[in-house]
PDB file of C-alpha atoms in Angstrom:
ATOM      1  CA  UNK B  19       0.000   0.000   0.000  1.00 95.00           C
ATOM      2  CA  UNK B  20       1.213   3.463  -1.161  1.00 98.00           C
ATOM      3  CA  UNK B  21       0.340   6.004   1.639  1.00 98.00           C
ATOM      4  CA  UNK B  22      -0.008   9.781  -0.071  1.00 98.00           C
ATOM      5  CA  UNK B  23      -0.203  12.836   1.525  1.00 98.00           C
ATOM      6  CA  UNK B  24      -2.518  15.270  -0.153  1.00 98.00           C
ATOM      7  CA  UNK B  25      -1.624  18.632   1.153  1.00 97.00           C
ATOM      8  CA  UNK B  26      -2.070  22.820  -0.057  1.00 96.00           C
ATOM      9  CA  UNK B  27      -5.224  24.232  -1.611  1.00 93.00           C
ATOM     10  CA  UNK B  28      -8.163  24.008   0.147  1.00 90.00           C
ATOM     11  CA  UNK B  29     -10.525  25.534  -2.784  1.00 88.00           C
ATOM     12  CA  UNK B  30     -11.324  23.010  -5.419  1.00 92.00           C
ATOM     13  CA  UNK B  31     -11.993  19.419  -5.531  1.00 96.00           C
ATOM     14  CA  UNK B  32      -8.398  18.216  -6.724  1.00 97.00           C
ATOM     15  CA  UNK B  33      -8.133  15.840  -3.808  1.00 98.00           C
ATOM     16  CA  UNK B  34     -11.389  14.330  -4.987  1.00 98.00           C
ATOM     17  CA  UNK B  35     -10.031  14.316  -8.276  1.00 98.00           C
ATOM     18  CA  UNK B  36      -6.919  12.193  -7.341  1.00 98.00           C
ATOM     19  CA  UNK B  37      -8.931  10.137  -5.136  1.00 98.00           C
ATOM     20  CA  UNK B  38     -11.153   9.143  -7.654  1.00 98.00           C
ATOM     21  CA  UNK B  39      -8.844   8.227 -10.407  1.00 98.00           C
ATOM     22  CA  UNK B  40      -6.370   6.223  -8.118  1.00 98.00           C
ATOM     23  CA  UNK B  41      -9.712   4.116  -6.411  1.00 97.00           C
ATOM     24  CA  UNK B  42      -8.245   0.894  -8.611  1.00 97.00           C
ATOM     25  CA  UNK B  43      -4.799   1.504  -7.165  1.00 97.00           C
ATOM     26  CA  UNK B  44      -2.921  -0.006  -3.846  1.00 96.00           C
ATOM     27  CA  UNK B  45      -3.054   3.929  -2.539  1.00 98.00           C
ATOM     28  CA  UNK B  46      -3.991   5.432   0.865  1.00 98.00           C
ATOM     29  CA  UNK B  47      -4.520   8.817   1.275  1.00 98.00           C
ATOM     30  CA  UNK B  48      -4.225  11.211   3.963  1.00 98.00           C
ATOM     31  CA  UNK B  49      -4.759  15.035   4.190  1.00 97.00           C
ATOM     32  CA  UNK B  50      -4.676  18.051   6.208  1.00 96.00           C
ATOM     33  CA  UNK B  51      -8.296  19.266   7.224  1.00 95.00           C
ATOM     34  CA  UNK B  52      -9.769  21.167   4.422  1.00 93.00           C
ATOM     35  CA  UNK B  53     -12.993  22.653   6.426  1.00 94.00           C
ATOM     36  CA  UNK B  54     -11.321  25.935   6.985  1.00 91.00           C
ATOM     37  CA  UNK B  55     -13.377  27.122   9.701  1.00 95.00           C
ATOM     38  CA  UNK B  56     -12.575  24.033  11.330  1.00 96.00           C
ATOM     39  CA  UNK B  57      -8.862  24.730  10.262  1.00 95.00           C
ATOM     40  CA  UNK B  58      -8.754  27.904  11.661  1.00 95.00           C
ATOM     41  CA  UNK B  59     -10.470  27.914  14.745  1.00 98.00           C
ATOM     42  CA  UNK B  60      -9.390  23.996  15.946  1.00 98.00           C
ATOM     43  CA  UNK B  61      -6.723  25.675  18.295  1.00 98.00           C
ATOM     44  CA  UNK B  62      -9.401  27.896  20.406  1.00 98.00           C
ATOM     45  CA  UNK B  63     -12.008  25.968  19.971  1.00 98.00           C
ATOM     46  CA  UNK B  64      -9.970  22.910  21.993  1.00 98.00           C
ATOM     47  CA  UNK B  65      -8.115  25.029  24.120  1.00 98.00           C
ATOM     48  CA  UNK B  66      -9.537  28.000  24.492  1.00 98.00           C
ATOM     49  CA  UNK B  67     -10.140  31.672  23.295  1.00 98.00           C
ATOM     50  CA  UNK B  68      -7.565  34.321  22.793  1.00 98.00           C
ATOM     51  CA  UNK B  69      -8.548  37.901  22.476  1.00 97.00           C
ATOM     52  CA  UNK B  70      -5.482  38.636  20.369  1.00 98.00           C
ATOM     53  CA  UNK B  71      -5.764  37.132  16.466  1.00 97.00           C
ATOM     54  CA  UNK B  72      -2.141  36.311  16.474  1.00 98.00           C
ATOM     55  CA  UNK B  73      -2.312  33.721  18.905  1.00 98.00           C
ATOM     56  CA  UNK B  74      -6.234  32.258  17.815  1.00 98.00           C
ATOM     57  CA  UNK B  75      -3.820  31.674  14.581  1.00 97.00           C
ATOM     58  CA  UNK B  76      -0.908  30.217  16.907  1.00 98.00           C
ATOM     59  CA  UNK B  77      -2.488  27.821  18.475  1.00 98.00           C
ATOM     60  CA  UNK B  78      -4.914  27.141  15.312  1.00 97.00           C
ATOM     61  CA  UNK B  79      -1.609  26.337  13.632  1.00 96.00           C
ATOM     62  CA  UNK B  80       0.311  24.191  16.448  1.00 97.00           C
ATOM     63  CA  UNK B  81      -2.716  21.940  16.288  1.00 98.00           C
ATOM     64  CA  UNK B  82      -3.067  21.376  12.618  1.00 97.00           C
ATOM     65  CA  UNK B  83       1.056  21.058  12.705  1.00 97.00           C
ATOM     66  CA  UNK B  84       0.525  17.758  14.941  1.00 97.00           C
ATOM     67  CA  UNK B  85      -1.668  16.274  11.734  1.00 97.00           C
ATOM     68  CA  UNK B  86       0.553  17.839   8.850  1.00 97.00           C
ATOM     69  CA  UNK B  87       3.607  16.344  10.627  1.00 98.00           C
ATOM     70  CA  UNK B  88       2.334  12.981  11.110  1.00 98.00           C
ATOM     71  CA  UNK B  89       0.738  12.825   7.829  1.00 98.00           C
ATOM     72  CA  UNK B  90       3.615  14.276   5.499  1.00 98.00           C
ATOM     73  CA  UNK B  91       6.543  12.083   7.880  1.00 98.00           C
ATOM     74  CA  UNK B  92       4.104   8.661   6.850  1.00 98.00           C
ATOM     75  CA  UNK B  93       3.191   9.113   3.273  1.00 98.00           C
ATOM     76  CA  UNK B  94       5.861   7.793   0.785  1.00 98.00           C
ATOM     77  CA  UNK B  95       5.141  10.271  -1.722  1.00 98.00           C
ATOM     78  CA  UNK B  96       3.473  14.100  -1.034  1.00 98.00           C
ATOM     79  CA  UNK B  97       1.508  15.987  -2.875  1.00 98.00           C
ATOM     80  CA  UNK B  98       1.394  19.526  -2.577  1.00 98.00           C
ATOM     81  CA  UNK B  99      -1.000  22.037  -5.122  1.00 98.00           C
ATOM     82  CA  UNK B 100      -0.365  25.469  -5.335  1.00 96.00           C
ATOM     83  CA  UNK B 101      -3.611  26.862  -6.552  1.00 91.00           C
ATOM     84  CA  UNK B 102      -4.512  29.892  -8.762  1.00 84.00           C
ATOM     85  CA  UNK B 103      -5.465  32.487  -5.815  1.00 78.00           C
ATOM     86  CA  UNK B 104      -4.285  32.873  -2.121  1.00 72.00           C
ATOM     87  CA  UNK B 105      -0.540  33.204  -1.475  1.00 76.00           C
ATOM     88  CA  UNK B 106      -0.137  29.274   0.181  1.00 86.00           C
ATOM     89  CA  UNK B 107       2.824  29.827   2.295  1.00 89.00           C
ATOM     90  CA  UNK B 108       1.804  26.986   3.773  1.00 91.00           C
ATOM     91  CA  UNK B 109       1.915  24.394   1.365  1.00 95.00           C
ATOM     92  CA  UNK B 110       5.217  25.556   0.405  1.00 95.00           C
ATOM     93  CA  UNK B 111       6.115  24.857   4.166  1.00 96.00           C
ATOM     94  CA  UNK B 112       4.708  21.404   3.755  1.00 97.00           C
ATOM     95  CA  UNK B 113       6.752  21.142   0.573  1.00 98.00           C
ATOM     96  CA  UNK B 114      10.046  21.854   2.227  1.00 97.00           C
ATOM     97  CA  UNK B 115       9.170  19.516   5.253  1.00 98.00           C
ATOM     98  CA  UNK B 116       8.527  17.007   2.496  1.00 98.00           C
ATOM     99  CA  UNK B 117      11.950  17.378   0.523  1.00 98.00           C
ATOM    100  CA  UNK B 118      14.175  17.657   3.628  1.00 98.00           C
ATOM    101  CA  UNK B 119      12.286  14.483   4.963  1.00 98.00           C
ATOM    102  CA  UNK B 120      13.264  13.171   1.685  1.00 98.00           C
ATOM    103  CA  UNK B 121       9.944  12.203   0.671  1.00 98.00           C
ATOM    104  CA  UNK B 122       9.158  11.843  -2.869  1.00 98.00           C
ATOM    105  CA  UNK B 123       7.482  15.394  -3.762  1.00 98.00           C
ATOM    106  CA  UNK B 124       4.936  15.577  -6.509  1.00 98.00           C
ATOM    107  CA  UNK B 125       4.132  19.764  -7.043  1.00 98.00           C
ATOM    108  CA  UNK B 126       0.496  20.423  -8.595  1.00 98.00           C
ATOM    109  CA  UNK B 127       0.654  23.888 -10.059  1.00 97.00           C
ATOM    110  CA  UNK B 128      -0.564  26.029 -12.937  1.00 95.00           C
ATOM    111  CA  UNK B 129       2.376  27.109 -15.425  1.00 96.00           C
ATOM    112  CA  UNK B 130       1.431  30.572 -13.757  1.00 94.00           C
ATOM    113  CA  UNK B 131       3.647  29.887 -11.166  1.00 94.00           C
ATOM    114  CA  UNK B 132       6.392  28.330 -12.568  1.00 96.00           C
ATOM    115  CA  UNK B 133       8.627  31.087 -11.874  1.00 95.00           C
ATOM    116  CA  UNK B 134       7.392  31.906  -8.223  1.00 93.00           C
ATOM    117  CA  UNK B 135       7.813  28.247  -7.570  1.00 96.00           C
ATOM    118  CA  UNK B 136      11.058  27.430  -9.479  1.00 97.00           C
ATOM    119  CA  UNK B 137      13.431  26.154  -6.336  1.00 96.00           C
ATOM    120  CA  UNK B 138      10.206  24.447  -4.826  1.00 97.00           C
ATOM    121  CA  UNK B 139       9.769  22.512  -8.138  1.00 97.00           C
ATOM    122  CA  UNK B 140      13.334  21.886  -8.383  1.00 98.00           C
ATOM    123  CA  UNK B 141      13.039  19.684  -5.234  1.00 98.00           C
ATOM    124  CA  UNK B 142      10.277  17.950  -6.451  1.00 98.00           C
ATOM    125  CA  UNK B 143      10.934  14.600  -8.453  1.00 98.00           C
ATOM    126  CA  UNK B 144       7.241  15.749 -10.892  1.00 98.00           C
ATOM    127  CA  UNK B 145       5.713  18.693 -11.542  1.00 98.00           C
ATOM    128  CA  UNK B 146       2.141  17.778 -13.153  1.00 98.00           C
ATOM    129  CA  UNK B 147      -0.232  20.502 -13.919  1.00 98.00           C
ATOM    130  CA  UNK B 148      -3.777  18.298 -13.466  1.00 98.00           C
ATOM    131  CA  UNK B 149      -4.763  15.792 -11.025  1.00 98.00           C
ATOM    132  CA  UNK B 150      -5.054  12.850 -13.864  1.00 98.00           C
ATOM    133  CA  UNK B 151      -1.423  13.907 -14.224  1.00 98.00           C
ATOM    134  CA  UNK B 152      -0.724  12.651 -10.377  1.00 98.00           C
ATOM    135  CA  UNK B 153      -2.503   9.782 -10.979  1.00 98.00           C
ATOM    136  CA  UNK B 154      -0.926   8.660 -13.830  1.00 98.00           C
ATOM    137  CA  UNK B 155       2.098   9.004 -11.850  1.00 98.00           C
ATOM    138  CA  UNK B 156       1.063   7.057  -9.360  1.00 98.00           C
ATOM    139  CA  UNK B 157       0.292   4.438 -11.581  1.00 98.00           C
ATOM    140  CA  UNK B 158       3.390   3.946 -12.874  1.00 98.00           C
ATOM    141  CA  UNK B 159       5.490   3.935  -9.850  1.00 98.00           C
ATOM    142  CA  UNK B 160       2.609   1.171  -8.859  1.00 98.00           C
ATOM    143  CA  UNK B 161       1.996  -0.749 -11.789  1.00 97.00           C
ATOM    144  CA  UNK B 162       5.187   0.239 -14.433  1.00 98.00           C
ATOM    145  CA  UNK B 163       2.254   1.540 -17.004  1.00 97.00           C
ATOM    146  CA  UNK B 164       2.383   3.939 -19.379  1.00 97.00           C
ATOM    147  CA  UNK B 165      -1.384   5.496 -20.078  1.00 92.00           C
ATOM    148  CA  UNK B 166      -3.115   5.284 -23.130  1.00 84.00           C
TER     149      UNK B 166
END
């Protein structure tokens, strides 16, 4: 069993997308919390309020760190999208965490980013631009298939 970590954009249905196409395949995935309400407000909501927004964020971070940490240090291979609005400084975190793990890093991005991204695609071993793209990869390191 493959175990993939599907972590960045929260917006679109790529996850589902990956999911989907990979059902046939020895894969388990894992991914941060995408409610981001839930995201957000996990740290005050379990251990209490904060008047000050920094810390709501601080301790709304610490928490989902526990489940990005364990997920991205199990999966064999990560996935990280960088999507086409919101500056996702922390999927580029993940990213990093990823390569200096020395996980094998798939990058989901629009070519619109290719230059803001260029040293956190060159520590990726792919760079695919749709989510039939990451499967297909993951078929092949599976299976050995080509598509088509």
């Amino acid at each position: 069993m493959l175990r993939v970590y599907l972590s960045g954009e929260i917006h679109t249905d790529w996850r589902d997308q990956i999911v989907e196409g990979a059902k046939d395949l020895g894969v388990s995935f894992d991914a941060p919390v995408t409610d981001h309400a839930a995201s957000d407000d996990c740290g005050v909501v379990i251990l209490g309020a904060e008047d000050n927004k920094f810390w709501h964020d601080r301790k709304g971070a610490l928490v989902n760190a526990i489940r990005t940490r364990k997920g991205i240090e199990e999966a064999d291979v990560v996935v990280v999208r960088f999507g086409d609005k919101y500056k996702q400084w922390n999927a580029a975190f993940d990213a990093g965490y990823a390569a200096a793990l020395g996980k094998s890093l798939i990058i989901l991005q629009p070519p619109e980013h290719d230059h803001a991204l260029k040293e956190v695609d060159a520590a990726a071993q792919a760079v695919a631009r749709t989510p039939q793209e990451v499967v297909e990869i993951l078929r092949y390191v599976l299976e050995g298939t080509l598509p088509g």
